[in-house]
Short mmCIF file of C-alpha atoms and ligand atoms in Angstrom, two decimals:
data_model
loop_
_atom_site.label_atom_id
_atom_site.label_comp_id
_atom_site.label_asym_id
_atom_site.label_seq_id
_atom_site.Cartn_x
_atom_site.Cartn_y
_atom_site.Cartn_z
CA UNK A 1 0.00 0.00 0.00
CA UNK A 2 2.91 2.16 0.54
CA UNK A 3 5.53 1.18 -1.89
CA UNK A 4 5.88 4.20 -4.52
CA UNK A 5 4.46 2.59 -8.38
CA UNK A 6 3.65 3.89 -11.65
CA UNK A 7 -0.22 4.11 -10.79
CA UNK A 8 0.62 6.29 -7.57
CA UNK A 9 2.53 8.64 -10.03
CA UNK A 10 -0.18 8.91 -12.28
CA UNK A 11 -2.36 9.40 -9.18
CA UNK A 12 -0.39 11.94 -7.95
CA UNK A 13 -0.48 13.92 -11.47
CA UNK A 14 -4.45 13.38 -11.89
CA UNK A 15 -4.89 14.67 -8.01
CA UNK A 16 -2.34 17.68 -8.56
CA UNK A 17 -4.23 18.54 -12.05
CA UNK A 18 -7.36 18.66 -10.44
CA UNK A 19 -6.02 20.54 -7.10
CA UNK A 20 -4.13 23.30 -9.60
CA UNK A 21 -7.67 23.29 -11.92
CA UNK A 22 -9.45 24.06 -8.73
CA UNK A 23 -7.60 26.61 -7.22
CA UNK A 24 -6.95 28.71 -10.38
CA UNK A 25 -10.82 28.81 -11.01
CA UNK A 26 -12.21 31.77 -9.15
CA UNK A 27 -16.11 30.80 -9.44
CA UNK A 28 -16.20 26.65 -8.90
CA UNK A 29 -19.38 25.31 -9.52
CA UNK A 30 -21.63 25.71 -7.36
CA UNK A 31 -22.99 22.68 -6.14
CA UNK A 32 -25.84 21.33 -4.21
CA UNK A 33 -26.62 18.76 -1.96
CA UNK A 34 -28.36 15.36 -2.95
CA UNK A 35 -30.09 12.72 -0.76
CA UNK A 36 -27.64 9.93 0.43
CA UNK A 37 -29.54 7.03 -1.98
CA UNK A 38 -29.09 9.17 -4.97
CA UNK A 39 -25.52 9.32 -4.60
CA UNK A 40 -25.27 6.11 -3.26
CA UNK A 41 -27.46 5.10 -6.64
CA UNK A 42 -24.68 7.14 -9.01
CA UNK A 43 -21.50 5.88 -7.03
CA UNK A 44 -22.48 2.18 -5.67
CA UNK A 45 -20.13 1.28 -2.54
CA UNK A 46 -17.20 2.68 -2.73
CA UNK A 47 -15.13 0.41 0.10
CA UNK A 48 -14.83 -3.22 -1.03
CA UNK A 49 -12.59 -6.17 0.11
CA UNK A 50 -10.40 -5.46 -3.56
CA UNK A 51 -10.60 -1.66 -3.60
CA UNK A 52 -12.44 0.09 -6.42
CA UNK A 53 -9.35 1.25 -7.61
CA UNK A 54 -7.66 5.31 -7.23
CA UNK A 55 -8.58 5.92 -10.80
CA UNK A 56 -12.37 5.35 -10.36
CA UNK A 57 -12.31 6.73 -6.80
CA UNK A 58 -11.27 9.87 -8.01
CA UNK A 59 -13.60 9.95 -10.75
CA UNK A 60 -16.22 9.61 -8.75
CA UNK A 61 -15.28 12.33 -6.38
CA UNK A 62 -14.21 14.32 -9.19
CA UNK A 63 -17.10 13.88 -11.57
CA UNK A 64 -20.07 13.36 -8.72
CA UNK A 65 -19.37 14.00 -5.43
CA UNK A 66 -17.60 17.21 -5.33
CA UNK A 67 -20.36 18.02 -7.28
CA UNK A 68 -22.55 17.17 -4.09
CA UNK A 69 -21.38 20.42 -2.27
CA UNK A 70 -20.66 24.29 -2.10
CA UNK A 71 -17.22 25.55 -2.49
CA UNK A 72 -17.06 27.80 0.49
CA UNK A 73 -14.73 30.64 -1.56
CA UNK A 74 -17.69 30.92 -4.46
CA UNK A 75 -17.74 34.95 -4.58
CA UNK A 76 -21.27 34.28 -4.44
CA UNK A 77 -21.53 32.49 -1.62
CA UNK A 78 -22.59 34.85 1.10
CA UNK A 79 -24.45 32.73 3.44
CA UNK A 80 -23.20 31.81 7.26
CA UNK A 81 -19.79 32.74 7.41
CA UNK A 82 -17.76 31.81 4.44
CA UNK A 83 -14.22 31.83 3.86
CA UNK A 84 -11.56 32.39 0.93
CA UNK A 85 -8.38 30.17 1.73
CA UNK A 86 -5.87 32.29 -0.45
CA UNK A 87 -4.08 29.67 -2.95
CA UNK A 88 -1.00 29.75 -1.31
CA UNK A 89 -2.73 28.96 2.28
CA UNK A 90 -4.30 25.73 0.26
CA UNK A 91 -0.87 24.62 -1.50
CA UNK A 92 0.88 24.70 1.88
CA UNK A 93 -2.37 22.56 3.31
CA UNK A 94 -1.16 19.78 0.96
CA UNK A 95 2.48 20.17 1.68
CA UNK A 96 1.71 20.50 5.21
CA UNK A 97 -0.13 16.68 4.85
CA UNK A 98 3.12 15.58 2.82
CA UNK A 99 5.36 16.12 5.73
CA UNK A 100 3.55 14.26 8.12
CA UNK A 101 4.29 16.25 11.25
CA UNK A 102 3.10 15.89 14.80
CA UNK A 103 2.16 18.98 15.82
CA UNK A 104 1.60 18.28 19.83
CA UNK A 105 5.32 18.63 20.96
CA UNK A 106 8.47 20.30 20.05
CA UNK A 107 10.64 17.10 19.64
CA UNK A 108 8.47 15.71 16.93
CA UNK A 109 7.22 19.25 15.43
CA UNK A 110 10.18 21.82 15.83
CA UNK A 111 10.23 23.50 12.64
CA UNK A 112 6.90 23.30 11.60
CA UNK A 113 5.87 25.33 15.39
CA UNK A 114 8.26 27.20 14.79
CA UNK A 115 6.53 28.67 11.95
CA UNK A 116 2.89 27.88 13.70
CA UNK A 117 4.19 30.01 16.18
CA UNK A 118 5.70 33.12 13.75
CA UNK A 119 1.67 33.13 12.67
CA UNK A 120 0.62 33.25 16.24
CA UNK A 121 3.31 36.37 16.76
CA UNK A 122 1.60 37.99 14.43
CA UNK A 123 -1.88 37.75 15.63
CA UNK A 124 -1.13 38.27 19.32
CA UNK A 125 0.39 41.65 18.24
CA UNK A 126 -3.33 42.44 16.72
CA UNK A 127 -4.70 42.05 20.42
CA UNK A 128 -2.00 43.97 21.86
CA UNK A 129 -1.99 41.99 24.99
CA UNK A 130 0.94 41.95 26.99
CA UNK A 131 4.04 39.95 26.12
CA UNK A 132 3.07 37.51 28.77
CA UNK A 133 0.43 36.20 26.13
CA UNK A 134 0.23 33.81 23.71
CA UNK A 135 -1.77 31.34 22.26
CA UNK A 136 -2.23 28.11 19.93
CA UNK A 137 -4.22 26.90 16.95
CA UNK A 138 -6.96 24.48 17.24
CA UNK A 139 -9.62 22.63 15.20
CA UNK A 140 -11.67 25.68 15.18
CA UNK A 141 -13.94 28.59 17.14
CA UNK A 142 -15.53 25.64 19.15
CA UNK A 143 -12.19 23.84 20.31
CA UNK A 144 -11.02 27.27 21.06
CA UNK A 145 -13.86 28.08 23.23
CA UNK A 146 -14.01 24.92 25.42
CA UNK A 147 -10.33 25.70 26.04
CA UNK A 148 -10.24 29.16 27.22
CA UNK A 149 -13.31 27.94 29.77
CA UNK A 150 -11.57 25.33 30.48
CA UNK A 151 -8.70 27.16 31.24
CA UNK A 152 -11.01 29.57 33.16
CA UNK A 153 -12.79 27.53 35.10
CA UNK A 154 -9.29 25.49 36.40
CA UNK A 155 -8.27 29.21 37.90
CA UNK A 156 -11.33 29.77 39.65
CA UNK A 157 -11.58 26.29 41.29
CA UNK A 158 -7.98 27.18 42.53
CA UNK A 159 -8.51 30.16 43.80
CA UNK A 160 -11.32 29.33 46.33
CA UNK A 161 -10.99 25.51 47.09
CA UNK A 162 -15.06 25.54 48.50
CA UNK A 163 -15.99 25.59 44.69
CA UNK A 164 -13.93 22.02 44.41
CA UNK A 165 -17.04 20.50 43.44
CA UNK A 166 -19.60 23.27 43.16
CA UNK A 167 -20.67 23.54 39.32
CA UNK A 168 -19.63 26.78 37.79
CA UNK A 169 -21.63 29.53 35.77
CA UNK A 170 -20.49 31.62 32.89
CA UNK A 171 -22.17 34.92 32.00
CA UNK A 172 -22.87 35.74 28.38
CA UNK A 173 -25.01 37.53 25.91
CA UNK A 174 -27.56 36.85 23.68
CA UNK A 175 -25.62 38.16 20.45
CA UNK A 176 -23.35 35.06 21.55
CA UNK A 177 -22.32 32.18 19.42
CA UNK A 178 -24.09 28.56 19.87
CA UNK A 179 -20.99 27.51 20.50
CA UNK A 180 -20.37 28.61 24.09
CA UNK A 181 -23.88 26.99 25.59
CA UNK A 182 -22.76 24.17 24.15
CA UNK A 183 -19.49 24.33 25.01
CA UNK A 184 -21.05 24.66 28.50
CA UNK A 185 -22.79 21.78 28.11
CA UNK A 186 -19.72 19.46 27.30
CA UNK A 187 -18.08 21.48 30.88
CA UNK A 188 -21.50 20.50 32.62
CA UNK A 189 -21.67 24.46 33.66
CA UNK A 190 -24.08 26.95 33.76
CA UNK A 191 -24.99 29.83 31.20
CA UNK A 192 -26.55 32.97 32.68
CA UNK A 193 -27.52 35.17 29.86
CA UNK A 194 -27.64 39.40 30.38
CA UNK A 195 -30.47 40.90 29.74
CA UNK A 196 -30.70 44.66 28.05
CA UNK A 197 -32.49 46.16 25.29
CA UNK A 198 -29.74 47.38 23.67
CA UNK A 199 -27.62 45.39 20.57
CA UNK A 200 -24.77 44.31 22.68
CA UNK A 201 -23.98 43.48 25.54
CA UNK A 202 -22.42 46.83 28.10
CA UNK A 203 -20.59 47.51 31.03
CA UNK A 204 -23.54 48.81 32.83
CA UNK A 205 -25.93 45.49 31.83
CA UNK A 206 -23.01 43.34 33.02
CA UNK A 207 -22.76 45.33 36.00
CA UNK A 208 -26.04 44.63 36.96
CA UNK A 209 -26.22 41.36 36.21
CA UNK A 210 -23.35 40.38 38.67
CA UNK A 211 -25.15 43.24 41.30
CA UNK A 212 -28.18 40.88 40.68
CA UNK A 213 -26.69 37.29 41.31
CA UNK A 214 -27.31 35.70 44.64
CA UNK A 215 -24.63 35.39 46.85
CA UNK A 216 -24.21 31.51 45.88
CA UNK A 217 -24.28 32.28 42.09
CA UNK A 218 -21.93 35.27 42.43
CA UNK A 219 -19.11 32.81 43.97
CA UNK A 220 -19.71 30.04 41.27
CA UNK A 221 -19.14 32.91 38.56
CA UNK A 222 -15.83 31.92 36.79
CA UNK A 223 -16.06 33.63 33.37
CA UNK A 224 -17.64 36.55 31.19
CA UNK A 225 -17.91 35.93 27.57
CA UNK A 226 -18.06 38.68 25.23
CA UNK A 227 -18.21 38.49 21.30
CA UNK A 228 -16.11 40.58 18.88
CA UNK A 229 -18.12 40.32 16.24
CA UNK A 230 -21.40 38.70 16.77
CA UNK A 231 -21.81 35.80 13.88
CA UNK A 232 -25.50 37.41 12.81
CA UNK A 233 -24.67 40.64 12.92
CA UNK A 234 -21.09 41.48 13.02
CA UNK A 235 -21.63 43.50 16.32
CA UNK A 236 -18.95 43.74 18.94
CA UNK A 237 -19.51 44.32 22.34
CA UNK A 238 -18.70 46.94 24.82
CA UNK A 239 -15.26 45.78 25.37
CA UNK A 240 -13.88 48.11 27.39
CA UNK A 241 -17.09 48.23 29.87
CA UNK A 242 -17.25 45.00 29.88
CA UNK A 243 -13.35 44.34 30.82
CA UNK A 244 -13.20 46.91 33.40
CA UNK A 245 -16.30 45.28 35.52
CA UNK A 246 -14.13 41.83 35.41
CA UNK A 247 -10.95 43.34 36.15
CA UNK A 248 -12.64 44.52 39.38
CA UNK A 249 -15.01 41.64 39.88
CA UNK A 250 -11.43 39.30 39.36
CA UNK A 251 -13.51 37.35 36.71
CA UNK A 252 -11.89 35.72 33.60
CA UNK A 253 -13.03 37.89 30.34
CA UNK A 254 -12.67 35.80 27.57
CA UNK A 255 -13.57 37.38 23.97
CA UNK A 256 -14.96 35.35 21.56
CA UNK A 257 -13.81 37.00 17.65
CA UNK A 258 -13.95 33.48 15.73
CA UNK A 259 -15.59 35.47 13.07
CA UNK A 260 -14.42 39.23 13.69
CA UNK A 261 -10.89 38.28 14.68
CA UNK A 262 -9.67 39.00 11.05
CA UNK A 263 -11.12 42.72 11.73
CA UNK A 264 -8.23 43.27 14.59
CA UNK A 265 -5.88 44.30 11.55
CA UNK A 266 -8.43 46.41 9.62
CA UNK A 267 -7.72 49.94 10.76
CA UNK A 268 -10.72 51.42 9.81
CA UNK A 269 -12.42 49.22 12.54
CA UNK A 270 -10.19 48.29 15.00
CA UNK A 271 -11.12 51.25 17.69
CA UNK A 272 -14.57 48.96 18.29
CA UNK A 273 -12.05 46.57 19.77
CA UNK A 274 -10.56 49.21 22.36
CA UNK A 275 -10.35 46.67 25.28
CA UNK A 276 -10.02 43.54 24.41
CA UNK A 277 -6.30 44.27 25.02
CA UNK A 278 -7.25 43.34 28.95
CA UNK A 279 -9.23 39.89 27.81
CA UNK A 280 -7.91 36.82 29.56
CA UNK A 281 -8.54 34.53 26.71
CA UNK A 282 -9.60 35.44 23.25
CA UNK A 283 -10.77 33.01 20.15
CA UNK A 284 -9.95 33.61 16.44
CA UNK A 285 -10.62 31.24 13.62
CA UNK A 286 -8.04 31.74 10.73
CA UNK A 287 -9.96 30.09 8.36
CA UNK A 288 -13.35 32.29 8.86
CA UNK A 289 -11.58 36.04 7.67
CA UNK A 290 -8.08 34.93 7.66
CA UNK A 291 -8.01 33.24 4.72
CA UNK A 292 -6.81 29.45 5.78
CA UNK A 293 -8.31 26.41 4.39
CA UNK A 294 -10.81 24.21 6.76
CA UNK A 295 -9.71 24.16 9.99
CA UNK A 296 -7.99 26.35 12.02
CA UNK A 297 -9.25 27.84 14.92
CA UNK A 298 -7.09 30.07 17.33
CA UNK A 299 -7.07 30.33 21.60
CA UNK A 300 -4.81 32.80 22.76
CA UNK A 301 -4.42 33.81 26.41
CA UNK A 302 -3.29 36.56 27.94
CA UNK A 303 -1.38 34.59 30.90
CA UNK A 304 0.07 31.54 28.77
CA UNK A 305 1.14 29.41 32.17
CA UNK A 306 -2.79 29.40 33.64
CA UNK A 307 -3.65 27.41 30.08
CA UNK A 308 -0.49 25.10 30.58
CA UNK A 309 -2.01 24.14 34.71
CA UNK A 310 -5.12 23.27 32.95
CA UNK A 311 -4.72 21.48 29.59
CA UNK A 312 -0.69 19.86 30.10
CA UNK A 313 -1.57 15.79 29.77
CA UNK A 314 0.04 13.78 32.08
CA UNK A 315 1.05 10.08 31.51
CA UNK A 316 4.16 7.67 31.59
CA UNK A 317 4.41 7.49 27.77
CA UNK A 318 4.69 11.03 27.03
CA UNK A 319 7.39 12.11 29.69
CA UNK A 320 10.47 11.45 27.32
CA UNK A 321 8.62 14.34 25.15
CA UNK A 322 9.70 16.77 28.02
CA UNK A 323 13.23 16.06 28.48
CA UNK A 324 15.73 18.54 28.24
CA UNK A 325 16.46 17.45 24.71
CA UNK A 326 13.01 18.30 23.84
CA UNK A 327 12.17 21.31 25.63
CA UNK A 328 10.02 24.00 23.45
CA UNK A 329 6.49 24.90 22.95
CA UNK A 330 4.01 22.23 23.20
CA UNK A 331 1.09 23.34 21.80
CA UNK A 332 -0.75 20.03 23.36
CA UNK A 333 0.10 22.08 26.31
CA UNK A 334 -2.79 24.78 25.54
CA UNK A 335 -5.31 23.34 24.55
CA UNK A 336 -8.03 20.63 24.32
CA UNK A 337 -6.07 18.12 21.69
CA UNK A 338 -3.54 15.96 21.99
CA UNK A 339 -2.25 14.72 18.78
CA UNK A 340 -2.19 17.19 16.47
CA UNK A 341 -2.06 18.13 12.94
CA UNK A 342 0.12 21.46 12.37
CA UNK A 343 -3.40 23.74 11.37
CA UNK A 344 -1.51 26.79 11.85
CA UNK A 345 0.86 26.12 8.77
CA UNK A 346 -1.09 27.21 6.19
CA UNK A 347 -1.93 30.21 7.20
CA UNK A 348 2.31 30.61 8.24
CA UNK A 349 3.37 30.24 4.63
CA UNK A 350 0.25 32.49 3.24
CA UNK A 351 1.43 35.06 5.81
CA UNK A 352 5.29 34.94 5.20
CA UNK A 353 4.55 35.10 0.94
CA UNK A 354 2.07 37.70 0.94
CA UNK A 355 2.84 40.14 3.75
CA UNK A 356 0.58 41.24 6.69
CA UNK A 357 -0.41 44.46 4.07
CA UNK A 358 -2.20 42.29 1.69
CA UNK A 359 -4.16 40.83 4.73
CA UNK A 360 -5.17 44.09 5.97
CA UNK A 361 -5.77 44.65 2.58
CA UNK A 362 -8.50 41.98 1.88
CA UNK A 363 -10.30 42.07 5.09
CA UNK A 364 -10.79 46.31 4.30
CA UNK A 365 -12.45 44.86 1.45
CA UNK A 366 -15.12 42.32 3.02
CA UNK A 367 -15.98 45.40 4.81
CA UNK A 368 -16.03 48.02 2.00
CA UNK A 369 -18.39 45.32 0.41
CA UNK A 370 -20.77 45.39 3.29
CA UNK A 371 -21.16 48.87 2.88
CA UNK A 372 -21.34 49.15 -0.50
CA UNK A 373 -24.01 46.80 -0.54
CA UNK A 374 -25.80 48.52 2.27
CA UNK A 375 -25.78 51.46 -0.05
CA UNK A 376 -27.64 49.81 -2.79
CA UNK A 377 -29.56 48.00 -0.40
CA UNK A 378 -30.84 51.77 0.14
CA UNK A 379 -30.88 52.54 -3.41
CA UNK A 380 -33.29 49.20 -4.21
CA UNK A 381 -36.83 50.41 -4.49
CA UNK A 382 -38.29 46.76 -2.60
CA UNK A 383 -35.53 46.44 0.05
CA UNK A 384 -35.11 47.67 3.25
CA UNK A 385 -32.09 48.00 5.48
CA UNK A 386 -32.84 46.49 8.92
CA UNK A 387 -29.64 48.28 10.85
CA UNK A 388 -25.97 49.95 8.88
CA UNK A 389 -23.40 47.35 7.61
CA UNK A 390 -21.27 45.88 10.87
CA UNK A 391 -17.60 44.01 10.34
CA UNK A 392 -18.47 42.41 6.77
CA UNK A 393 -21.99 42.00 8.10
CA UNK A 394 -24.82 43.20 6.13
CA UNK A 395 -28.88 42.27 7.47
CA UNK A 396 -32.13 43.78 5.22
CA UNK A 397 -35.25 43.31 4.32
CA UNK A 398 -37.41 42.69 0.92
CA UNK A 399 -40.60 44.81 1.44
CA UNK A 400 -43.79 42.78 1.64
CA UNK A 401 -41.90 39.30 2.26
CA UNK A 402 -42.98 36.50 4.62
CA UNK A 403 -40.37 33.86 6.12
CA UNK A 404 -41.77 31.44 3.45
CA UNK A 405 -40.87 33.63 0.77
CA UNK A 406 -36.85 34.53 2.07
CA UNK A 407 -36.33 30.46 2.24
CA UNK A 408 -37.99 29.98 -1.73
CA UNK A 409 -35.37 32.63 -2.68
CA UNK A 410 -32.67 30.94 -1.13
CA UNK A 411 -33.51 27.62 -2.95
CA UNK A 412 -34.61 28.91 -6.29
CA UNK A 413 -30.78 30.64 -6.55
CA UNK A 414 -29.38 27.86 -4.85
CA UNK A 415 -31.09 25.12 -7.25
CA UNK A 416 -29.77 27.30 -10.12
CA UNK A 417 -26.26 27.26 -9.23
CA UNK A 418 -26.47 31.23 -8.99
CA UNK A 419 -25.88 31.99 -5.48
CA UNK A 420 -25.55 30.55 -1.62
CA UNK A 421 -27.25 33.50 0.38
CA UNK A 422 -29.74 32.20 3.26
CA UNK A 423 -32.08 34.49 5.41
CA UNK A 424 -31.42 35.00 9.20
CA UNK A 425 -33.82 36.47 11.69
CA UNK A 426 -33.61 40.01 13.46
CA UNK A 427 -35.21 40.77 16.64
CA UNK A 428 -38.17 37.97 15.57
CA UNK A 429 -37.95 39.18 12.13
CA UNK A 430 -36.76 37.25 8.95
CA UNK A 431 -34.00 38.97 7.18
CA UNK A 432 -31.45 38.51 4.42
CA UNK A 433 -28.34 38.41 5.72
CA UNK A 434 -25.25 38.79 3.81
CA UNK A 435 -21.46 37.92 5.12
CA UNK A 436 -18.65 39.05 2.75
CA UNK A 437 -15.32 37.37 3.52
CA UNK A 438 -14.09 36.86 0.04
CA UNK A 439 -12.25 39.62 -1.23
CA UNK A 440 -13.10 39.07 -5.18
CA UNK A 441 -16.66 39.07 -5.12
CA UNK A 442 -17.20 42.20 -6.94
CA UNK A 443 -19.83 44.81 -7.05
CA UNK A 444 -21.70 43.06 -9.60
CA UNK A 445 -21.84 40.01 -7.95
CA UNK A 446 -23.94 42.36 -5.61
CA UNK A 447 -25.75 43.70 -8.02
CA UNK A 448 -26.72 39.98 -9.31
CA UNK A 449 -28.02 39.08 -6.36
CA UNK A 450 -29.73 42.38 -5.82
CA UNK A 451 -31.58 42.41 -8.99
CA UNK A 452 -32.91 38.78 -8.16
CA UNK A 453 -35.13 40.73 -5.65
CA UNK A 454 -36.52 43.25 -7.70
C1 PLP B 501 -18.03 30.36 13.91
C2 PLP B 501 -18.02 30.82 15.30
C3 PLP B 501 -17.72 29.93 16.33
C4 PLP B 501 -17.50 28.46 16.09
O1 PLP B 501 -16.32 28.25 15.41
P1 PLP B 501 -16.04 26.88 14.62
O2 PLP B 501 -14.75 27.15 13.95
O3 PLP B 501 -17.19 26.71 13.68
O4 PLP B 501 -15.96 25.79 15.63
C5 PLP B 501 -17.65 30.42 17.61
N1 PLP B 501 -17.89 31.73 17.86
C6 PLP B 501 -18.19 32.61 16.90
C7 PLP B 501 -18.42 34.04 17.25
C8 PLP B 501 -18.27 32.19 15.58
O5 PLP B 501 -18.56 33.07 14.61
#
C-alpha cells in the first residue's frame, strides 16, 4: 500500500491537475446537496474487500461527489460565514499533509511550530496583549472556546478551594455564538444570559447582572464571555465596559472574535475593539476572515502558564517528550487536543509570501463590500435595510416578504447554481443576511443578487 508505483505517479499527477484546476478557477461550480440514496445510486459502494481502484475513486469524487457540495470561496456564496483560503494557504495545506508532522510537541514538530508560532506572533500583536500572552491553533472557534473555559474555570476552582465540586456559571449575551452553551454543556456548567435592550452586551448590563446574582451564584461565577463580532450581525460588544467590571469583579473575560478576529488588523475598525487588550482569553478562527483552508481555529491567552495548569496531559508514555532534549512549545500544552495536525501552517506560509499588508488589505475589502451593498440595499426600491453594515456583516429586508418567501429565494438561486445567500432572523424578524469574507466578489456580484429581488 505504501511502496511508490507507476499508478501512484499517475495518481499523484491526476490529483495535482485537479487541485491546480481548482484553485486557479475563481467561481467553482456551485454545487448542491443530494439525498444519500441518490448518490449512493450514481457511485455504488465505494469500500470493497479489492478496492475500487484510485482511478475510479477519483472519478467519482471528481465527476459526482464534489459536485454534491458548495465551495465555500464561491464569490457568491454569502451565506453563514464563508471563507476564501488564499491559494497559497491551500498549497501549503497539501504540503503540510506531505510532511507528516506531529504537531503536539516540540521534539516531533520543531520547525513546523516554529513557523505555527511566527503566525501566532503575528496575531497576538493584533490584540496587543501583553508579552506575557500567547496562544495556539486548534480545530476551530468551538475547540477554542471549550479551552479558554476550560482554562477559566481550572483558575477559579484554585482560587477558592469551597468551589472544588460546586458547578460553575459563565455569563454571556444573547448576540453570543451557539458555540459557548454548548461548550457549557460538554463542561456541565451553567450559562446565565444578560439581559438589556440594547444590541450588545455593556458595562452597565453586566454590571447589573453580577449586582443581581445571589450570593451563591456570584461565587460560582468563573467567566464573562463577550463576542467581537457577533456571527449574525457582526456586532462587537462593549469591550472596554465589559473588561473593566471583570478586572474589578477578578472574573476571567474571555472574547470570543472566531468570526471578527480578522477585523483586529483592519484599521478602519479596530477602535470597536478598544479593550479587548485586557481579555484573559480570546478566540480567532483563521480560516473564517483569515483566509486558511478548513480548519484552524485560534485560543490565545493573555497569561500563557494558567492554560499550561489546565490542559498539560500527564502520563508515563509522554514524559520522554519533556526532556531537556526536547524542551520548546508544546502546543498540546494549551489546549483541548492531543495529537495534532500542524493547522496553523497554512496560514504561516500564506502570511510569510504575501505580507501582513495584503491581509489588511482583503479584510478592508469584506468590509467596503458590506457597505457598498448597504448602499444599494438603500438605493433598491423593494428592500429595506434592517440596521448599517457591521464588520463584513450586512442584514435587510425585501418589502412585503414572509419567512416562506426569504427560504424559496434561497432555494430557487441555490437550485440554479447562482448563489448561496440564506435568510437569518432580526429581533423575531426574517432577514437577508449577507457575510462578505471573500475579497473578489465584486460589485456586480452584488448587483446579481440584488436584482434577483426586484
Ligand atoms: C463560527 C463561530 C464559532 C465556532 O467556530 P467553529 O470554527 O465553527 O468551531 C464560535 N464563535 C463565533 C463568534 C463564531 O462566529
Amino acid at each position: 500500500m505504501h511502496t511508490i508505483d507507476m499508478d501512484l505517479v499517475e495518481m499523484t499527477l491526476d490529483v495535482m491537475k485537479y487541485t491546480i484546476d481548482r484553485i486557479s478557477n475563481v467561481t467553482p461550480e456551485l454545487g448542491s446537496p443530494r439525498k444519500e440514496e441518490e448518490l449512493l445510486r450514481i457511485v455504488g459502494e465505494t469500500i470493497t474487500p479489492e478496492g475500487i481502484g484510485g482511478e475510479n475513486a477519483f472519478q467519482l469524487f471528481r465527476d459526482v461527489l464534489v459536485k454534491a457540495t458548495v465551495p465555500i470561496d464561491h464569490p457568491r456564496h454569502l451565506a453563514f460565514v464563508p471563507a476564501a483560503p488564499t491559494r497559497a494557504a491551500i498549497m501549503f495545506d497539501l504540503v503540510t499533509s506531505a510532511s507528516s508532522i506531529h504537531g503536539a510537541y516540540w521534539m516531533e514538530g520543531a520547525g513546523g511550530i516554529f513557523c505555527e508560532n511566527q503566525a501566532m506572533k503575528w496575531l497576538v500583536s493584533l490584540t496587543k496583549l501583553p508579552e506575557t500572552a500567547f496562544g495556539v491553533f486548534t480545530s476551530g472557534g468551538t475547540a477554542a472556546n471549550l479551552s479558554a473555559l476550560v482554562a477559566a474555570r481550572q483558575v477559579w476552582r484554585e482560587k477558592d478551594s469551597s468551589m472544588e465540586k460546586e458547578r460553575a456559571l459563565l455569563l454571556t449575551s444573547n448576540g453570543a455564538h451557539s458555540s459557548i452553551k454548548s461548550m457549557a454543556k460538554v463542561m456541565d456548567a451553567d450559562v446565565g444570559m444578560v439581559e438589556s435592550d440594547e444590541e450588545f452586551l455593556s458595562g452597565e448590563a453586566l454590571r447589573s447582572a453580577i449586582d443581581n446574582l445571589n450570593e451563591k451564584d456570584r461565587k460560582r461565577l468563573f467567566a464573562v464571555v463577550a463576542t467581537g463580532g457577533t456571527t449574525n450581525a457582526g456586532i462587537i460588544d462593549d469591550l472596554k465596559g465589559v473588561a473593566e467590571i471583570c478586572e474589578k469583579e477578578e472574573i476571567w473575560l474571555h472574547v470570543d472574535c472566531a468570526y471578527g478576529g480578522g477585523a483586529l488588523a483592519a484599521n478602519s475598525v479596530r477602535h470597536l475593539f478598544d479593550g479587548i487588550e485586557k481579555a484573559d482569553s480570546i478566540t480567532i478562527d483563521p480560516h473564517k476572515w483569515l483566509f486558511s483552508p478548513y480548519d484552524c481555529g485560534a485560543v490565545i491567552y493573555k497569561d500563557l502558564e494558567l492554560a499550561k495548569n489546565a490542559h498539560s496531559q500527564k502520563g508515563a508514555y509522554l514524559e520522554i517528550f519533556k526532556d531537556e532534549g526536547a524542551q520548546g512549545f508544546n502546543p498540546a500544552d494549551y489546549q483541548i487536543q492531543l495529537t495534532r495536525r500542524l493547522r496553523g501552517l497554512p496560514l504561516w506560509f500564506s502570511l510569510a509570501m504575501h505580507g501582513t499588508n495584503k491581509y489588511r488589505e482583503a479584510i478592508e475589502r469584506g468590509i467596503e463590500l458590506a457597505n457598498i451593498a448597504a448602499k444599494k440595499v438603500q438605493e433598491h426600491e423593494s428592500l429595506e435595510l434592517v440596521r448599517p453594515a457591521s464588520l463584513s456583516v450586512l442584514l435587510f429586508k425585501r418589502k412585503g416578504w414572509k419567512a416562506e418567501d426569504y427560504r424559496d429565494w434561497t432555494y430557487k438561486n441555490h437550485r440554479e447554481g447562482f448563489a448561496l445567500v440564506t435568510p437569518s432572523s432580526w429581533k423575531g424578524e426574517s432577514v437577508i443576511r449577507f457575510c462578505f469574507i471573500n475579497p473578489d466578489t465584486t460589485e456586480k456580484d452584488i448587483d446579481d443578487i440584488l436584482a434577483t429581488l426586484d
